[in-house]
PDB file of C-alpha atoms in Angstrom:
ATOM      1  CA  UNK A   1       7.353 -15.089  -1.347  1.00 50.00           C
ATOM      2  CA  UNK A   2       5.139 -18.158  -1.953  1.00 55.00           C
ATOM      3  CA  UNK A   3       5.439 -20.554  -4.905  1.00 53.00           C
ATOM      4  CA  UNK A   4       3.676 -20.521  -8.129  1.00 56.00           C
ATOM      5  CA  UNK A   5       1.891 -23.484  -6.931  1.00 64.00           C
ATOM      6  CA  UNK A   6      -0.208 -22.020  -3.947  1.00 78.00           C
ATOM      7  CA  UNK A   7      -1.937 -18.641  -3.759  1.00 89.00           C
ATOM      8  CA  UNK A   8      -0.508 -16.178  -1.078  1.00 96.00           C
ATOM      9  CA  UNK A   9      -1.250 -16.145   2.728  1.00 98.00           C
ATOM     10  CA  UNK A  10      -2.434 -12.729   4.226  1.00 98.00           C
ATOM     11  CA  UNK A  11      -3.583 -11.930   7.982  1.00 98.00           C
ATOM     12  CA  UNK A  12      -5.262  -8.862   8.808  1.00 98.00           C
ATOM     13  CA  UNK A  13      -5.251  -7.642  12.172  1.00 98.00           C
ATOM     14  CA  UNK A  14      -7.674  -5.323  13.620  1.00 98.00           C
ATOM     15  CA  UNK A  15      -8.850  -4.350  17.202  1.00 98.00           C
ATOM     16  CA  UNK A  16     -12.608  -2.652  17.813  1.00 97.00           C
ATOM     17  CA  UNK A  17     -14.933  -1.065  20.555  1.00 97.00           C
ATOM     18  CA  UNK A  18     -18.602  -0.645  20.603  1.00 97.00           C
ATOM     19  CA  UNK A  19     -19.061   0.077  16.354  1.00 97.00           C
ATOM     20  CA  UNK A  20     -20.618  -2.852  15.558  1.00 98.00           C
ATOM     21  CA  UNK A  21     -22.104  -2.215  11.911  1.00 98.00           C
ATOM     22  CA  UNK A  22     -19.040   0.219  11.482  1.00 98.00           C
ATOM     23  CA  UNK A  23     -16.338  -3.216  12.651  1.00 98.00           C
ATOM     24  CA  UNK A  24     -18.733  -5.233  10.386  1.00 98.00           C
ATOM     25  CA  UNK A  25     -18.515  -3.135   6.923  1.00 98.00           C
ATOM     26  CA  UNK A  26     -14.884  -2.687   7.333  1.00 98.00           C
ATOM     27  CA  UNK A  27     -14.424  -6.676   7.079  1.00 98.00           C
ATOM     28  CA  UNK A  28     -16.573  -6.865   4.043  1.00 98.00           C
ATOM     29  CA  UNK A  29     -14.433  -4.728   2.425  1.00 98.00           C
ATOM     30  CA  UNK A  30     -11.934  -6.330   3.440  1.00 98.00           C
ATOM     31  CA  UNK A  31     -13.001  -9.714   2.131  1.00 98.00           C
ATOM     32  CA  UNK A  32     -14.128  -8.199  -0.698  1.00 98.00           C
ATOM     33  CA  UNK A  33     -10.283  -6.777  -1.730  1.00 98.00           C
ATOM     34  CA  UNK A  34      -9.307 -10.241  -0.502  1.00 98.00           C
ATOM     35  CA  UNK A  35     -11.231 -12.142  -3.101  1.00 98.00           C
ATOM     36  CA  UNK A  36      -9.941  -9.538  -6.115  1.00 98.00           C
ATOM     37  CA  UNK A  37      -7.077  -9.950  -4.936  1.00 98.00           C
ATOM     38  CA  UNK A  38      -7.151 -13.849  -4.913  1.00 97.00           C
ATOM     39  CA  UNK A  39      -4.877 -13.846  -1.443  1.00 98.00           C
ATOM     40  CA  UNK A  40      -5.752 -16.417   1.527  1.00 97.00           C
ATOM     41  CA  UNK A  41      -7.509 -14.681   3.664  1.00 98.00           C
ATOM     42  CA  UNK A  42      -7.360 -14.967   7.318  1.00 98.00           C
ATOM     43  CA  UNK A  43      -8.159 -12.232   9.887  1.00 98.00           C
ATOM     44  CA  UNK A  44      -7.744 -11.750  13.842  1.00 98.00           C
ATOM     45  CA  UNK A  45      -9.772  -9.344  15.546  1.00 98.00           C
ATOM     46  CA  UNK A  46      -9.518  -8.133  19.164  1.00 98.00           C
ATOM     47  CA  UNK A  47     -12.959  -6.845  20.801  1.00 98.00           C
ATOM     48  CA  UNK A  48     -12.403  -5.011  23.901  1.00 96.00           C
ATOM     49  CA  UNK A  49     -15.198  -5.709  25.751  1.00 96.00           C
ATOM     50  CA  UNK A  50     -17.817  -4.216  23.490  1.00 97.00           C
ATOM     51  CA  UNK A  51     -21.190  -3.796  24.893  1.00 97.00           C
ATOM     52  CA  UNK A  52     -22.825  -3.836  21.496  1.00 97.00           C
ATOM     53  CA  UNK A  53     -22.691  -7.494  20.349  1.00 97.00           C
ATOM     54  CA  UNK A  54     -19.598  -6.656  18.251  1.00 98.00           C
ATOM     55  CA  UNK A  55     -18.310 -10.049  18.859  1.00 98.00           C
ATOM     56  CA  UNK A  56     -20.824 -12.386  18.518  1.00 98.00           C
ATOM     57  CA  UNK A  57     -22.356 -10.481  15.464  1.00 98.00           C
ATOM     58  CA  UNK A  58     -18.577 -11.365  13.970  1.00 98.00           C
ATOM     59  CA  UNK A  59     -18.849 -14.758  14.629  1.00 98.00           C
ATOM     60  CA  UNK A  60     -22.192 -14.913  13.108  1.00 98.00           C
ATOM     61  CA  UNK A  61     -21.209 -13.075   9.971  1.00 97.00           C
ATOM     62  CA  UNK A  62     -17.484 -13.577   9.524  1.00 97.00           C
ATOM     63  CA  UNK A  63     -16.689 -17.016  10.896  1.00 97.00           C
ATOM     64  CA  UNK A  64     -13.308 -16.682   9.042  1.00 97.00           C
ATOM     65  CA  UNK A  65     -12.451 -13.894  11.591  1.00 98.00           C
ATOM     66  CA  UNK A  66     -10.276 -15.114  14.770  1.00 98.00           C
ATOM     67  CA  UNK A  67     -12.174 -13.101  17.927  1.00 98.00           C
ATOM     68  CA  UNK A  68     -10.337 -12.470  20.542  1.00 98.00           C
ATOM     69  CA  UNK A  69     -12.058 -10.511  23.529  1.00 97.00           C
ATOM     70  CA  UNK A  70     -10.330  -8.734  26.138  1.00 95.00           C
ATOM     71  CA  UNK A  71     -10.938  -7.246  29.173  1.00 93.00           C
ATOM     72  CA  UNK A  72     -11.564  -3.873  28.104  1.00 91.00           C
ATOM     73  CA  UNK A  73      -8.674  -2.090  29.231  1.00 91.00           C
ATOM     74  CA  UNK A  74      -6.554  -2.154  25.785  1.00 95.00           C
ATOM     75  CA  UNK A  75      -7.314   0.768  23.409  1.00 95.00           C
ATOM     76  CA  UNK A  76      -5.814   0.758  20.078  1.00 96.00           C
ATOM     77  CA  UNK A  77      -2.002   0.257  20.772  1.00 97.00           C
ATOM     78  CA  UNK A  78      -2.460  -2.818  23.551  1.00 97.00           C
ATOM     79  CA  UNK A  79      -5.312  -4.346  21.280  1.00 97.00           C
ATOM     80  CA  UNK A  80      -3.331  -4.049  18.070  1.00 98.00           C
ATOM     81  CA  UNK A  81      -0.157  -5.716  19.729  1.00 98.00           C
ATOM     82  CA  UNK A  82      -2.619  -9.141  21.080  1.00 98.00           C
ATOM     83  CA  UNK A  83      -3.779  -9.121  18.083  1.00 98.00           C
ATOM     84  CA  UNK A  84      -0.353  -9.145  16.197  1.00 98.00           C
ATOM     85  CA  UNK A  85       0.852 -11.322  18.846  1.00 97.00           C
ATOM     86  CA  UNK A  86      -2.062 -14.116  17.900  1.00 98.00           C
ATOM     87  CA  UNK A  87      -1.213 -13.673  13.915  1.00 98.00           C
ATOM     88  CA  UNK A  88       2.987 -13.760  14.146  1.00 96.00           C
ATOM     89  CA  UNK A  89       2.665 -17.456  15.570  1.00 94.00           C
ATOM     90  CA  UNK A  90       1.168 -18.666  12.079  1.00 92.00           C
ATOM     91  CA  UNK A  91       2.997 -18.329   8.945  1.00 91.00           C
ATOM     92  CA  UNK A  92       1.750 -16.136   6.602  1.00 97.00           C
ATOM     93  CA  UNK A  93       3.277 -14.099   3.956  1.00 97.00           C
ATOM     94  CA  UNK A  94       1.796 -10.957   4.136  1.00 98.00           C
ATOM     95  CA  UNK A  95       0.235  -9.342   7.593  1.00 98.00           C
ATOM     96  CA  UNK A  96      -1.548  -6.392   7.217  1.00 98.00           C
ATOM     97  CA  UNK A  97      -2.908  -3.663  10.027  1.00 98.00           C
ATOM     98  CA  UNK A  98      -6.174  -2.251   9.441  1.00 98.00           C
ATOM     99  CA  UNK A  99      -8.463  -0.004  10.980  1.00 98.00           C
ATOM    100  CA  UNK A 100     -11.796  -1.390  11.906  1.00 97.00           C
ATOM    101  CA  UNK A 101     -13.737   2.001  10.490  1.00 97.00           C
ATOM    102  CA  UNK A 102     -11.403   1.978   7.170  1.00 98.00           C
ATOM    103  CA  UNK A 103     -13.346   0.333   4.193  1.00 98.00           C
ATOM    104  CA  UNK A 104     -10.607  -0.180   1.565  1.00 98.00           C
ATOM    105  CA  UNK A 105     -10.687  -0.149  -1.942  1.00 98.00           C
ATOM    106  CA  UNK A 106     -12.171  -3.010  -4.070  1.00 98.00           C
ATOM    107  CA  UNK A 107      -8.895  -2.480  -5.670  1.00 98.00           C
ATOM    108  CA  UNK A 108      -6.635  -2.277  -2.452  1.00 98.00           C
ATOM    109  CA  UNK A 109      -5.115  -5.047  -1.871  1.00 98.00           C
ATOM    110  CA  UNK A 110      -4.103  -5.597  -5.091  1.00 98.00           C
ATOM    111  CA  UNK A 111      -2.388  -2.290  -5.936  1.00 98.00           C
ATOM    112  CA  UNK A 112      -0.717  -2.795  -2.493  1.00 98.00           C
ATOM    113  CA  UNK A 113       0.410  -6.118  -2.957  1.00 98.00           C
ATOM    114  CA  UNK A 114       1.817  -5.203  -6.951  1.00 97.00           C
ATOM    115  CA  UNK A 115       3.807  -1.549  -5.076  1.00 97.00           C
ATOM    116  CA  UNK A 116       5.661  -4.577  -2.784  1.00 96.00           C
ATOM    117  CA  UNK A 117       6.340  -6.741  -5.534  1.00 95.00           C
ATOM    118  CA  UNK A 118       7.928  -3.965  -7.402  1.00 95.00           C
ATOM    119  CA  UNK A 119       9.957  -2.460  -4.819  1.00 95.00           C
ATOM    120  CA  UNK A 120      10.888  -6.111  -3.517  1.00 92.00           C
ATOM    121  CA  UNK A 121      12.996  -6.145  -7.033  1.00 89.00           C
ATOM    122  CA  UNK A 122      15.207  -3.224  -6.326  1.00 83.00           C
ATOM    123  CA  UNK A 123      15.194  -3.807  -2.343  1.00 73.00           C
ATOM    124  CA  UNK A 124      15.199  -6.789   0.390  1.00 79.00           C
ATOM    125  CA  UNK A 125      11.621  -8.270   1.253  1.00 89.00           C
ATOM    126  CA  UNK A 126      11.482  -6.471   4.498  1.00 95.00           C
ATOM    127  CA  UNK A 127       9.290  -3.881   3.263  1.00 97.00           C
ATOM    128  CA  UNK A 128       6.362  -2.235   4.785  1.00 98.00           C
ATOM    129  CA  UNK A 129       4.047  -0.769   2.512  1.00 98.00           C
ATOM    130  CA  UNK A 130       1.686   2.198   3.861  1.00 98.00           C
ATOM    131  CA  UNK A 131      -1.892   2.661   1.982  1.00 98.00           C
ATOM    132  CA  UNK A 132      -3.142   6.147   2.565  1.00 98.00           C
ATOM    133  CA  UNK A 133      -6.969   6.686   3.417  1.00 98.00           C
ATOM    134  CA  UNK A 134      -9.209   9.721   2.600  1.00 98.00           C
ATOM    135  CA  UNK A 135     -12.043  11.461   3.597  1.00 97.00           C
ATOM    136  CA  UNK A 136     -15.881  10.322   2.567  1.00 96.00           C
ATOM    137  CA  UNK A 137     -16.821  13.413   1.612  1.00 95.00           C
ATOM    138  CA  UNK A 138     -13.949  15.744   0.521  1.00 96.00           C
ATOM    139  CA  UNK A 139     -11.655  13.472  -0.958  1.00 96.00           C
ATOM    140  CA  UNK A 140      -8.391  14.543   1.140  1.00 96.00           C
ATOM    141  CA  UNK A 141      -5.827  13.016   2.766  1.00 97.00           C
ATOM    142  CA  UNK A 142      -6.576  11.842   6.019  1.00 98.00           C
ATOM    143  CA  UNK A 143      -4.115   9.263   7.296  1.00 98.00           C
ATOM    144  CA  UNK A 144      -1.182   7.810   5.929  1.00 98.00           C
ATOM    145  CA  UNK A 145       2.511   8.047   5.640  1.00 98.00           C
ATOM    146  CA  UNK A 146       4.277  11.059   7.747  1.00 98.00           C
ATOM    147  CA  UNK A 147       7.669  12.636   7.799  1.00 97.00           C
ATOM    148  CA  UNK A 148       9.523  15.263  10.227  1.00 95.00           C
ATOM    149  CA  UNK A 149       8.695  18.729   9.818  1.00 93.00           C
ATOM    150  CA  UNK A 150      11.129  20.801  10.736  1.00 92.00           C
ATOM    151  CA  UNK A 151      13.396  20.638  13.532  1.00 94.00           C
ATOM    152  CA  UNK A 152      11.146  19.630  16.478  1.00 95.00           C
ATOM    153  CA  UNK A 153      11.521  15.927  16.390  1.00 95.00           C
ATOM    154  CA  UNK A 154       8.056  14.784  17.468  1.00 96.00           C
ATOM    155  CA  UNK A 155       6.497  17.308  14.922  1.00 96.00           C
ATOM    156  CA  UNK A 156       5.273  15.630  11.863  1.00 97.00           C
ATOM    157  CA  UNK A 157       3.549  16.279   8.617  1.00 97.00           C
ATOM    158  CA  UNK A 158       1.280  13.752   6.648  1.00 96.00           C
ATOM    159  CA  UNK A 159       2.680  12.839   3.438  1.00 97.00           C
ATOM    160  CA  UNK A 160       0.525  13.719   0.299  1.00 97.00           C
ATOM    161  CA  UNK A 161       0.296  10.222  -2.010  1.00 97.00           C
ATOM    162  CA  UNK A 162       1.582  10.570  -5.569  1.00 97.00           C
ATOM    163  CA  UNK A 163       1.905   8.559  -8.765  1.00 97.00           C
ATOM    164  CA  UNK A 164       5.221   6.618  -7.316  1.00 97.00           C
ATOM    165  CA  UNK A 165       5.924   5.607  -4.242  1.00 97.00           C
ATOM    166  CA  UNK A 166       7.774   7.382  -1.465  1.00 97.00           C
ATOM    167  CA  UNK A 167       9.879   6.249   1.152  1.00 97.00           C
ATOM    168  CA  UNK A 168       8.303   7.498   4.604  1.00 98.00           C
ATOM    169  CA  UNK A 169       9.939   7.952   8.069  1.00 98.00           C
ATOM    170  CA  UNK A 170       6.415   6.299   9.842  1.00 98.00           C
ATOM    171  CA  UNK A 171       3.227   5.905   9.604  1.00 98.00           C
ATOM    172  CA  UNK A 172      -0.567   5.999  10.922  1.00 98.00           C
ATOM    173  CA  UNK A 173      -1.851   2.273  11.633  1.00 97.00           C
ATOM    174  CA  UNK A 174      -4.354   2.449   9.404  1.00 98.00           C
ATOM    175  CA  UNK A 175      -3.582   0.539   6.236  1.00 98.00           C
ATOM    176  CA  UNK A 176       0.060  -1.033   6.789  1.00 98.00           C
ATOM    177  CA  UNK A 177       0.921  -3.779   4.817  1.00 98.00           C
ATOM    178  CA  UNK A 178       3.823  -5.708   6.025  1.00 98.00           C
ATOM    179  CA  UNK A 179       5.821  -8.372   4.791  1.00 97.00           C
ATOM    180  CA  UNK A 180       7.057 -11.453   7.168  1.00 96.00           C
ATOM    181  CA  UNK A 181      10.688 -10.661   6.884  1.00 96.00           C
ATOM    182  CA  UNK A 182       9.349  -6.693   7.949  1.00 97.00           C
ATOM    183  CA  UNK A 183       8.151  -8.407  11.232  1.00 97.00           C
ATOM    184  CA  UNK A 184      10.745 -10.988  11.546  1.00 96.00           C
ATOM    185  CA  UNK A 185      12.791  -7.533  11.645  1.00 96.00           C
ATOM    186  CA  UNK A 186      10.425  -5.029  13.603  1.00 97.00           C
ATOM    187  CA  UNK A 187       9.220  -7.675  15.993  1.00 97.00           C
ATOM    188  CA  UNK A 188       5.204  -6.194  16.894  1.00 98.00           C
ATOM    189  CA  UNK A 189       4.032  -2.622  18.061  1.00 98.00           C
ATOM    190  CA  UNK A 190       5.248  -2.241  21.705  1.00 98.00           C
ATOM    191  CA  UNK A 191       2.651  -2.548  24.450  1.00 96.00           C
ATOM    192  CA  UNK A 192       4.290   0.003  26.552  1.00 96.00           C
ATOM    193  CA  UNK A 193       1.880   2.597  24.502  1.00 97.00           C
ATOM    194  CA  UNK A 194      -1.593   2.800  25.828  1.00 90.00           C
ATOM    195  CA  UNK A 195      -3.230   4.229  22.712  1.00 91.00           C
ATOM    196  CA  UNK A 196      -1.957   6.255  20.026  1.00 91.00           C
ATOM    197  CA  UNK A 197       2.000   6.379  19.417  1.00 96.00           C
ATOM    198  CA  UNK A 198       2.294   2.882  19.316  1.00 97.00           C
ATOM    199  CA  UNK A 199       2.144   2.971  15.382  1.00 98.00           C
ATOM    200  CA  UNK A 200       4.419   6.223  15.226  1.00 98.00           C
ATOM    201  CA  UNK A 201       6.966   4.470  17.200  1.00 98.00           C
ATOM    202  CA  UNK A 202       6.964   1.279  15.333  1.00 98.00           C
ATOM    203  CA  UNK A 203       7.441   3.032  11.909  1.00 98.00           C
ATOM    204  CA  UNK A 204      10.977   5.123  13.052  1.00 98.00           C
ATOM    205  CA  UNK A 205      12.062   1.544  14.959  1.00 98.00           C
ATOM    206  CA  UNK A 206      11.197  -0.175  11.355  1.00 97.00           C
ATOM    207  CA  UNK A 207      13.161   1.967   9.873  1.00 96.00           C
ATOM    208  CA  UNK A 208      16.359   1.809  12.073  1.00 96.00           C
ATOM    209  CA  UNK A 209      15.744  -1.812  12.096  1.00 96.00           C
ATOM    210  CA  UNK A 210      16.407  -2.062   7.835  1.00 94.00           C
ATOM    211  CA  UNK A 211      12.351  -2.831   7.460  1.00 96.00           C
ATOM    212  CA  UNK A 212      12.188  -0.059   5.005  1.00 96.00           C
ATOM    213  CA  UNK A 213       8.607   1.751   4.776  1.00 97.00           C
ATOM    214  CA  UNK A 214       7.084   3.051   2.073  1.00 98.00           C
ATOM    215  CA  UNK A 215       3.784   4.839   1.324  1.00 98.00           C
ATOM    216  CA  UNK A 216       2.217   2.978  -1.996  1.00 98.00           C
ATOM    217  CA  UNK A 217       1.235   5.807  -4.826  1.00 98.00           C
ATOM    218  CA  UNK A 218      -2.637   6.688  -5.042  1.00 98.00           C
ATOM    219  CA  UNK A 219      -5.572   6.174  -2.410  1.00 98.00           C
ATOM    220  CA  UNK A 220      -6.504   2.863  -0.846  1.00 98.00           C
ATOM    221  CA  UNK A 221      -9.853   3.468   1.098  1.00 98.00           C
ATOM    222  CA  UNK A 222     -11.605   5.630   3.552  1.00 98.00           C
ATOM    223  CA  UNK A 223     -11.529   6.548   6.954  1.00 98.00           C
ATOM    224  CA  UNK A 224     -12.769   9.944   8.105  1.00 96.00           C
ATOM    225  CA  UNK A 225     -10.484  12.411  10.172  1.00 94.00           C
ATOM    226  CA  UNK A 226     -11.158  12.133  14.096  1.00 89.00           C
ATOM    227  CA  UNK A 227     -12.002  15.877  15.155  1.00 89.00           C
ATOM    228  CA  UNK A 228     -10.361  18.166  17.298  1.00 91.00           C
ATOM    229  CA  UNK A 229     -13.616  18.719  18.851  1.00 94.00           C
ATOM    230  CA  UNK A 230     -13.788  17.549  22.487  1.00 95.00           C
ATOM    231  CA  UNK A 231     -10.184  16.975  22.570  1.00 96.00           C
ATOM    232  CA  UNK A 232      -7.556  18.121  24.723  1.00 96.00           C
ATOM    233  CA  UNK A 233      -6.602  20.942  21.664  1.00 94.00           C
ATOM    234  CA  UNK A 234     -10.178  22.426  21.947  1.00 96.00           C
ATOM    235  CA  UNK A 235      -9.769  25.616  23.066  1.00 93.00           C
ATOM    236  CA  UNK A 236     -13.287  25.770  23.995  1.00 94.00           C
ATOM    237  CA  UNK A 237     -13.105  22.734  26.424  1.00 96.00           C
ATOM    238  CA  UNK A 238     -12.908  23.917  29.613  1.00 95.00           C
ATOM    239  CA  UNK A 239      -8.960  24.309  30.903  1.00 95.00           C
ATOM    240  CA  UNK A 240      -9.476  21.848  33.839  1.00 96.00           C
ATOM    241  CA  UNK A 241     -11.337  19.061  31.319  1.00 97.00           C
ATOM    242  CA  UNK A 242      -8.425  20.149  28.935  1.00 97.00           C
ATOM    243  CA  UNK A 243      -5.868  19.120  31.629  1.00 97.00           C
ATOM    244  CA  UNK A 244      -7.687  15.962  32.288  1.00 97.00           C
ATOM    245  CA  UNK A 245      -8.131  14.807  28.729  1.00 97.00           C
ATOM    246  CA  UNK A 246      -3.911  15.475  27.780  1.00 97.00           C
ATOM    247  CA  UNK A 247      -3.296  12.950  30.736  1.00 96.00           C
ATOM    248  CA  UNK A 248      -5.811  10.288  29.648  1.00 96.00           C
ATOM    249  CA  UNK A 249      -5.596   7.323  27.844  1.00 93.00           C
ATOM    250  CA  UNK A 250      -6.538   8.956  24.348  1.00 93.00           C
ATOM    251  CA  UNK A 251      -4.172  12.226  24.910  1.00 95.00           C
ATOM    252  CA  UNK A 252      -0.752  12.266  26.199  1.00 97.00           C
ATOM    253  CA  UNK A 253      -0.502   9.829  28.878  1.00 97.00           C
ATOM    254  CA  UNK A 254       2.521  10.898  30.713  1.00 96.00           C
ATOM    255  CA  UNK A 255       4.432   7.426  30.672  1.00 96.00           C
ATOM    256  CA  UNK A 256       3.768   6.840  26.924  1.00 97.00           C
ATOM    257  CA  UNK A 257       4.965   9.948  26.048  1.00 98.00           C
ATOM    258  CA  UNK A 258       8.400   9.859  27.974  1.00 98.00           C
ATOM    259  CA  UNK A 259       9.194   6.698  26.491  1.00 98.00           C
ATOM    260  CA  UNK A 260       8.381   7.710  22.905  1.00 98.00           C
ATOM    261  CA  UNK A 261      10.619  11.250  23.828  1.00 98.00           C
ATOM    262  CA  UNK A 262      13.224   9.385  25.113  1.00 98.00           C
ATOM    263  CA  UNK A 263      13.206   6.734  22.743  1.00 97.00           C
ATOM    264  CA  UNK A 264      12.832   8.724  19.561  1.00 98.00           C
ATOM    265  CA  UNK A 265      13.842  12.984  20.324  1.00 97.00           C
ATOM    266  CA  UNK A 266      17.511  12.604  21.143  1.00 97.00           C
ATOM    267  CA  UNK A 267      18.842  15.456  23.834  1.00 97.00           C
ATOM    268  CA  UNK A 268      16.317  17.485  23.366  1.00 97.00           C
ATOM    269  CA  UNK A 269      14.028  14.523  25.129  1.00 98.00           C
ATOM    270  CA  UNK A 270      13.565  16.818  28.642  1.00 98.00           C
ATOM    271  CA  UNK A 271      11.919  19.508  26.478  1.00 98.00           C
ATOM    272  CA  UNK A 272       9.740  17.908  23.907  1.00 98.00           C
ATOM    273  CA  UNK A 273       8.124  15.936  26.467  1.00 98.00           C
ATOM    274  CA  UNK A 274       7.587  18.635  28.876  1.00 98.00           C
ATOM    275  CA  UNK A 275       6.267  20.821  25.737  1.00 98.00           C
ATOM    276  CA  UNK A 276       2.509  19.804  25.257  1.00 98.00           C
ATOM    277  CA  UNK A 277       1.805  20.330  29.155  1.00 98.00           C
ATOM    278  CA  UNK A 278       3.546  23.220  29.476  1.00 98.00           C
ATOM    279  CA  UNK A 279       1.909  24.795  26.880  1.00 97.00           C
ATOM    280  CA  UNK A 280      -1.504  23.993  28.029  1.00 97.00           C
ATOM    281  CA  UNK A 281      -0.559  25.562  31.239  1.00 97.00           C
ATOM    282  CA  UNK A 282       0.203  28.624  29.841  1.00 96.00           C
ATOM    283  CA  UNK A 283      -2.911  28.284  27.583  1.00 94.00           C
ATOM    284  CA  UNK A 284      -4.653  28.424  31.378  1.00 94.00           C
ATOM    285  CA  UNK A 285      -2.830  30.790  32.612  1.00 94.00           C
ATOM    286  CA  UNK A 286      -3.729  33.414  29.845  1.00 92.00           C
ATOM    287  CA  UNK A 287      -7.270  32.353  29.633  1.00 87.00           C
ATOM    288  CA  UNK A 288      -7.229  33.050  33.508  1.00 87.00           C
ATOM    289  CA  UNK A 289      -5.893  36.177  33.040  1.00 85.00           C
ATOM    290  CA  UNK A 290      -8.031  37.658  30.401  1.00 81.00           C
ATOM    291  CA  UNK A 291     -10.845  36.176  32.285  1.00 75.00           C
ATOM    292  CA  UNK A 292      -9.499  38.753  35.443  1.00 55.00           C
ATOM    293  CA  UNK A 293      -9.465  41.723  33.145  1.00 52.00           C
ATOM    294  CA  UNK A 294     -12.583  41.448  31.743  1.00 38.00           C
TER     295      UNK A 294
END
């Protein structure tokens, strides 16, 4: 915790393709919380190879931003851990992950910062506060803290904010607040994960490592759902696109997902990560067959 005498040190750390104006709002709000706040701001952003300008336009209008530009070949996970990487080597007090398309709260950073205080006084300072995000136009839950449902271990259920806050199992990347002894103790996200995962995976190793995570009561900004539509879940996709897409990058990219299975589902690894393709080809398999009878 910093002294009385100086204000407190915070580093976001955020990672962006090809939405400029959408990259550019998101740090204004950011600044914005900043200055209510009345934390030292400081920000590192990876680009990965945007085509749009996204990097010079955040030099232009957020010099305080650290760009970083990659090759293109990062995605979230990879792009999140350089820029993680680039923030851990100065010493801040506070380091907090952020969506680029999530405008927080005016409010946000302080009500985060005031849930760690107060659970810093009953627990150790490796804490990792999660901020939950909600949709522009209907006001729900989108992303946030999550828990195991049931009995299938890679099955979970987002966790509905409330007036207190709630200790979590892990997390979506958008809002995280963490504290330095949290990453002195979780080290950063791990690169092995292409894409998604990566911030899954880092919440249940947070939590074996004693960084205890918690999602912070209330709402902290917005950030719209990312639809089925198109996906590899779309039934209406066609089967061979559907078998292409669970295999990609933004799916379930078969190395990925064995380590998270192995890492994180016990015995029943062999099974939960043959699951999801199994079931698509089965999905195939019936659509062929109806498709025969017809």
């Amino acid at each position: 915790m910093a002294s009385p005498s100086r204000r407190l040190r915070l580093c976001a750390m955020l990672t962006c393709f090809n939405r400029r104006e959408v990259t550019l709002s998101g740090l204004a709000a950011l600044r914005s919380s900043a200055a209510v706040a009345g934390v030292e701001l400081h920000a590192v952003l990876v680009d990965d190879a945007s085509s749009d300008g996204t990097a010079a336009a955040v030099r232009e209008q957020a010099p305080w931003v650290d760009v970083i530009e990659s090759e293109g070949d990062l995605y979230w996970c990879r792009g999140m851990h350089r820029a993680c990487e680039r923030a851990f080597q100065q010493a801040h007090d506070y380091y907090l992950w952020l969506n680029d398309d999530t405008i927080l709260d005016i409010d946000a950073l302080p009500r985060l910062l005031a849930c760690q205080a107060e659970l810093q006084e009953r627990d150790d300072d490796a804490l990792i506060i999660v901020g939950s995000t909600r949709d522009t136009n209907t006001g729900l839950t989108t992303y946030g803290g999550k828990r195991h449902s049931g009995w299938w271990p890679t099955r979970f259920v987002r966790v509905t904010p409330s007036a207190q806050a709630q200790r979590i199992e892990t997390f979506d990347g958008n809002i995280v607040l963490l504290s330095r002894a949290a990453t002195l103790r979780a080290g950063n996200l791990d690169p092995i994960f292409e894409h998604a995962m990566g911030d899954t995976d880092y919440g249940l190793r947070a939590n074996k490592m004693g960084a205890a995570t918690w999602l912070a009561p209330g709402s902290y900004g917005l950030c719209n759902d990312n639809p089925m539509t198109g996906t590899y879940r779309d039934p209406t996709v066609p089967w061979l696109r559907r078998w292409a897409l669970i295999r990609s990058r933004k799916g379930l990219p078969h190395r990925s997902w064995l380590i998270f299975n192995q890492r994180h589902c016990g015995l029943m690894w062999p099974a939960t990560f043959a699951w999801p393709y199994l079931r698509l080809v089965l999905e195939g398999l019936r659509d062929w067959r109806r498709g025969g009878q017809a």
